[in-house]
Amino acid sequence: MKFINTIRKYLRGLGIFFLALAIFVNYQTSFWPSVILYRIGVVRLAGHFLLGPMRIIQSHMEAGDMEGAKKVVDSIKFPGLLIKPMRSVYYTIKGNLAMVSQDFDIAEKHMKKSLDLGGGALTKQADGPNRLQLGMLAMQKGNIKEAESYIRQALRSGLPDNENNAAAYLQLCSIM
């Protein structure tokens, strides 16, 4: 798995390398021997800009390395180029990292961006947990009505496991 993450980490560099190699082969011989190199280079670059390093971020977060995850997230310069589900995940992760650093306003902004993107199977799975986190943020800020609204929406959207359901119902109990 480390080998695959290393390849993902250097996706852009590998894409540029293969494109440069394709241009060199094209110049030395002809177009047809370099076609496969052009394709590999374009696919690598497109993968870098459309999918981003989300798997690398996931491995950092699973290991509990929030600083490493923050560094990788900050390396994404053009989040608007990410495909919609990846962009939604990107803003969710940015919101989670902001919550870790206790920056609730930035966290709320990113979580709302993630919800606004909507669509796709990936974002529908995250809809309930995002709304639950927005409810928790509203509780932190003392906005009880908004917190109740978000938590009820999270329960309607569906939460992935019993622990999240329990946390949502516990928060509703404390609101009541």
mmCIF file of C-alpha atoms in Angstrom:
data_model
loop_
_atom_site.group_PDB
_atom_site.id
_atom_site.type_symbol
_atom_site.label_atom_id
_atom_site.label_comp_id
_atom_site.label_asym_id
_atom_site.label_seq_id
_atom_site.Cartn_x
_atom_site.Cartn_y
_atom_site.Cartn_z
ATOM 1 C CA MET A 1 0.000 0.000 0.000
ATOM 2 C CA LYS A 2 2.905 2.352 0.652
ATOM 3 C CA PHE A 3 4.077 1.859 -2.929
ATOM 4 C CA ILE A 4 0.682 2.903 -4.292
ATOM 5 C CA ASN A 5 0.578 5.953 -1.982
ATOM 6 C CA THR A 6 4.066 6.904 -3.183
ATOM 7 C CA ILE A 7 2.866 6.737 -6.777
ATOM 8 C CA ARG A 8 -0.180 8.837 -5.873
ATOM 9 C CA LYS A 9 2.037 11.346 -4.109
ATOM 10 C CA TYR A 10 4.117 11.893 -7.239
ATOM 11 C CA LEU A 11 1.268 11.679 -9.757
ATOM 12 C CA ARG A 12 1.881 15.146 -11.180
ATOM 13 C CA GLY A 13 5.631 14.624 -11.458
ATOM 14 C CA LEU A 14 5.161 11.247 -13.144
ATOM 15 C CA GLY A 15 2.686 12.787 -15.580
ATOM 16 C CA ILE A 16 5.118 15.541 -16.501
ATOM 17 C CA PHE A 17 7.938 12.994 -16.827
ATOM 18 C CA PHE A 18 5.913 10.779 -19.188
ATOM 19 C CA LEU A 19 4.843 13.788 -21.269
ATOM 20 C CA ALA A 20 8.450 14.962 -21.556
ATOM 21 C CA LEU A 21 9.538 11.439 -22.468
ATOM 22 C CA ALA A 22 6.762 11.272 -25.087
ATOM 23 C CA ILE A 23 7.888 14.557 -26.621
ATOM 24 C CA PHE A 24 11.474 13.290 -26.704
ATOM 25 C CA VAL A 25 10.467 9.978 -28.322
ATOM 26 C CA ASN A 26 8.216 11.843 -30.758
ATOM 27 C CA TYR A 27 11.093 14.116 -31.731
ATOM 28 C CA GLN A 28 13.601 11.265 -32.077
ATOM 29 C CA THR A 29 11.377 8.835 -33.994
ATOM 30 C CA SER A 30 7.789 9.669 -34.908
ATOM 31 C CA PHE A 31 4.395 10.184 -33.338
ATOM 32 C CA TRP A 32 3.203 6.569 -33.194
ATOM 33 C CA PRO A 33 5.885 5.143 -30.890
ATOM 34 C CA SER A 34 5.157 7.940 -28.390
ATOM 35 C CA VAL A 35 1.341 7.592 -28.304
ATOM 36 C CA ILE A 36 1.324 5.329 -25.252
ATOM 37 C CA LEU A 37 3.639 7.706 -23.387
ATOM 38 C CA TYR A 38 1.363 10.645 -24.214
ATOM 39 C CA ARG A 39 -1.635 8.722 -22.914
ATOM 40 C CA ILE A 40 0.099 7.719 -19.685
ATOM 41 C CA GLY A 41 1.235 11.302 -19.086
ATOM 42 C CA VAL A 42 -2.187 12.817 -19.765
ATOM 43 C CA VAL A 43 -3.969 10.244 -17.594
ATOM 44 C CA ARG A 44 -1.516 10.854 -14.728
ATOM 45 C CA LEU A 45 -1.949 14.629 -14.910
ATOM 46 C CA ALA A 46 -5.720 14.388 -15.252
ATOM 47 C CA GLY A 47 -5.806 12.063 -12.230
ATOM 48 C CA HIS A 48 -3.800 14.559 -10.233
ATOM 49 C CA PHE A 49 -6.079 17.491 -11.020
ATOM 50 C CA LEU A 50 -9.444 15.691 -11.067
ATOM 51 C CA LEU A 51 -9.054 13.273 -8.151
ATOM 52 C CA GLY A 52 -6.378 14.932 -6.056
ATOM 53 C CA PRO A 53 -4.451 13.241 -3.258
ATOM 54 C CA MET A 54 -7.540 12.205 -1.274
ATOM 55 C CA ARG A 55 -6.245 8.687 -0.554
ATOM 56 C CA ILE A 56 -3.035 10.110 0.901
ATOM 57 C CA ILE A 57 -5.105 12.394 3.154
ATOM 58 C CA GLN A 58 -7.166 9.396 4.272
ATOM 59 C CA SER A 59 -4.076 7.420 5.255
ATOM 60 C CA HIS A 60 -2.771 10.375 7.300
ATOM 61 C CA MET A 61 -6.110 10.802 9.082
ATOM 62 C CA GLU A 62 -6.413 7.069 9.820
ATOM 63 C CA ALA A 63 -2.958 7.193 11.394
ATOM 64 C CA GLY A 64 -3.992 10.226 13.490
ATOM 65 C CA ASP A 65 -1.455 12.492 11.781
ATOM 66 C CA MET A 66 -3.531 15.669 11.469
ATOM 67 C CA GLU A 67 -0.502 17.813 10.630
ATOM 68 C CA GLY A 68 0.387 15.532 7.717
ATOM 69 C CA ALA A 69 -3.224 15.587 6.514
ATOM 70 C CA LYS A 70 -3.314 19.385 6.779
ATOM 71 C CA LYS A 71 -0.101 19.623 4.762
ATOM 72 C CA VAL A 72 -1.516 17.417 1.998
ATOM 73 C CA VAL A 73 -4.853 19.294 1.967
ATOM 74 C CA ASP A 74 -3.008 22.606 1.737
ATOM 75 C CA SER A 75 -1.050 21.261 -1.239
ATOM 76 C CA ILE A 76 -4.272 21.245 -3.313
ATOM 77 C CA LYS A 77 -4.017 24.601 -5.066
ATOM 78 C CA PHE A 78 -7.067 24.358 -7.335
ATOM 79 C CA PRO A 79 -9.953 22.611 -5.527
ATOM 80 C CA GLY A 80 -12.330 23.838 -8.220
ATOM 81 C CA LEU A 81 -10.715 21.381 -10.655
ATOM 82 C CA LEU A 82 -11.569 18.362 -8.488
ATOM 83 C CA ILE A 83 -14.584 16.371 -9.602
ATOM 84 C CA LYS A 84 -17.703 17.145 -7.590
ATOM 85 C CA PRO A 85 -17.634 14.229 -5.098
ATOM 86 C CA MET A 86 -13.905 14.770 -4.439
ATOM 87 C CA ARG A 87 -14.478 18.504 -3.995
ATOM 88 C CA SER A 88 -17.203 17.739 -1.442
ATOM 89 C CA VAL A 89 -14.846 15.397 0.429
ATOM 90 C CA TYR A 90 -12.123 18.065 0.218
ATOM 91 C CA TYR A 91 -14.333 20.664 1.921
ATOM 92 C CA THR A 92 -15.492 18.122 4.520
ATOM 93 C CA ILE A 93 -11.878 17.329 5.394
ATOM 94 C CA LYS A 94 -11.022 21.047 5.516
ATOM 95 C CA GLY A 95 -13.956 21.494 7.905
ATOM 96 C CA ASN A 96 -12.837 18.571 10.071
ATOM 97 C CA LEU A 97 -9.293 19.916 10.253
ATOM 98 C CA ALA A 98 -10.626 23.340 11.212
ATOM 99 C CA MET A 99 -12.697 21.717 13.971
ATOM 100 C CA VAL A 100 -9.571 19.986 15.290
ATOM 101 C CA SER A 101 -7.876 23.381 15.540
ATOM 102 C CA GLN A 102 -11.006 24.844 17.239
ATOM 103 C CA ASP A 103 -11.679 27.307 14.378
ATOM 104 C CA PHE A 104 -15.453 26.887 14.314
ATOM 105 C CA ASP A 105 -16.277 29.677 11.838
ATOM 106 C CA ILE A 106 -13.955 28.284 9.164
ATOM 107 C CA ALA A 107 -15.185 24.745 9.899
ATOM 108 C CA GLU A 108 -18.800 25.822 9.435
ATOM 109 C CA LYS A 109 -17.971 27.586 6.173
ATOM 110 C CA HIS A 110 -16.267 24.504 4.734
ATOM 111 C CA MET A 111 -18.955 22.088 5.915
ATOM 112 C CA LYS A 112 -21.661 24.235 4.303
ATOM 113 C CA LYS A 113 -19.675 24.320 1.046
ATOM 114 C CA SER A 114 -19.530 20.534 1.163
ATOM 115 C CA LEU A 115 -23.290 20.282 1.657
ATOM 116 C CA ASP A 116 -23.999 22.813 -1.098
ATOM 117 C CA LEU A 117 -22.147 20.704 -3.654
ATOM 118 C CA GLY A 118 -24.586 17.802 -3.176
ATOM 119 C CA GLY A 119 -25.141 14.995 -5.676
ATOM 120 C CA GLY A 120 -23.219 11.784 -6.176
ATOM 121 C CA ALA A 121 -23.200 8.649 -4.070
ATOM 122 C CA LEU A 122 -20.102 9.785 -2.177
ATOM 123 C CA THR A 123 -21.695 13.038 -1.031
ATOM 124 C CA LYS A 124 -25.039 11.422 -0.158
ATOM 125 C CA GLN A 125 -23.227 9.131 2.277
ATOM 126 C CA ALA A 126 -21.621 12.147 3.918
ATOM 127 C CA ASP A 127 -24.772 14.270 4.012
ATOM 128 C CA GLY A 128 -26.007 13.024 7.402
ATOM 129 C CA PRO A 129 -22.636 13.209 9.175
ATOM 130 C CA ASN A 130 -22.002 16.696 7.718
ATOM 131 C CA ARG A 131 -25.342 17.925 9.018
ATOM 132 C CA LEU A 132 -24.617 16.347 12.400
ATOM 133 C CA GLN A 133 -21.287 18.172 12.556
ATOM 134 C CA LEU A 134 -22.978 21.437 11.607
ATOM 135 C CA GLY A 135 -25.437 20.808 14.442
ATOM 136 C CA MET A 136 -22.558 20.230 16.858
ATOM 137 C CA LEU A 137 -20.914 23.437 15.644
ATOM 138 C CA ALA A 138 -24.121 25.361 16.192
ATOM 139 C CA MET A 139 -24.270 23.903 19.732
ATOM 140 C CA GLN A 140 -20.696 25.099 20.337
ATOM 141 C CA LYS A 141 -21.703 28.589 19.227
ATOM 142 C CA GLY A 142 -24.835 28.540 21.388
ATOM 143 C CA ASN A 143 -27.298 28.650 18.478
ATOM 144 C CA ILE A 144 -29.763 26.059 19.783
ATOM 145 C CA LYS A 145 -32.508 26.423 17.133
ATOM 146 C CA GLU A 146 -30.058 25.970 14.258
ATOM 147 C CA ALA A 147 -28.415 23.043 16.057
ATOM 148 C CA GLU A 148 -31.755 21.285 16.500
ATOM 149 C CA SER A 149 -32.605 21.842 12.835
ATOM 150 C CA TYR A 150 -29.304 20.413 11.587
ATOM 151 C CA ILE A 151 -29.450 17.403 13.923
ATOM 152 C CA ARG A 152 -32.998 16.560 12.832
ATOM 153 C CA GLN A 153 -31.936 16.880 9.181
ATOM 154 C CA ALA A 154 -28.985 14.573 9.906
ATOM 155 C CA LEU A 155 -31.310 11.943 11.361
ATOM 156 C CA ARG A 156 -33.610 12.209 8.331
ATOM 157 C CA SER A 157 -30.666 11.990 5.911
ATOM 158 C CA GLY A 158 -29.377 8.909 7.642
ATOM 159 C CA LEU A 159 -26.280 8.390 9.721
ATOM 160 C CA PRO A 160 -23.780 5.630 8.942
ATOM 161 C CA ASP A 161 -23.712 3.822 12.286
ATOM 162 C CA ASN A 162 -25.328 3.463 15.697
ATOM 163 C CA GLU A 163 -22.700 5.621 17.409
ATOM 164 C CA ASN A 164 -23.610 8.613 15.252
ATOM 165 C CA ASN A 165 -27.315 7.975 15.813
ATOM 166 C CA ALA A 166 -26.719 7.831 19.558
ATOM 167 C CA ALA A 167 -24.719 11.069 19.470
ATOM 168 C CA ALA A 168 -27.476 12.796 17.490
ATOM 169 C CA TYR A 169 -30.217 11.654 19.871
ATOM 170 C CA LEU A 170 -28.067 12.607 22.868
ATOM 171 C CA GLN A 171 -27.596 16.105 21.454
ATOM 172 C CA LEU A 172 -31.346 16.392 20.828
ATOM 173 C CA CYS A 173 -31.984 15.326 24.440
ATOM 174 C CA SER A 174 -29.611 17.966 25.738
ATOM 175 C CA ILE A 175 -31.313 20.598 23.549
ATOM 176 C CA MET A 176 -34.747 19.659 24.880
#
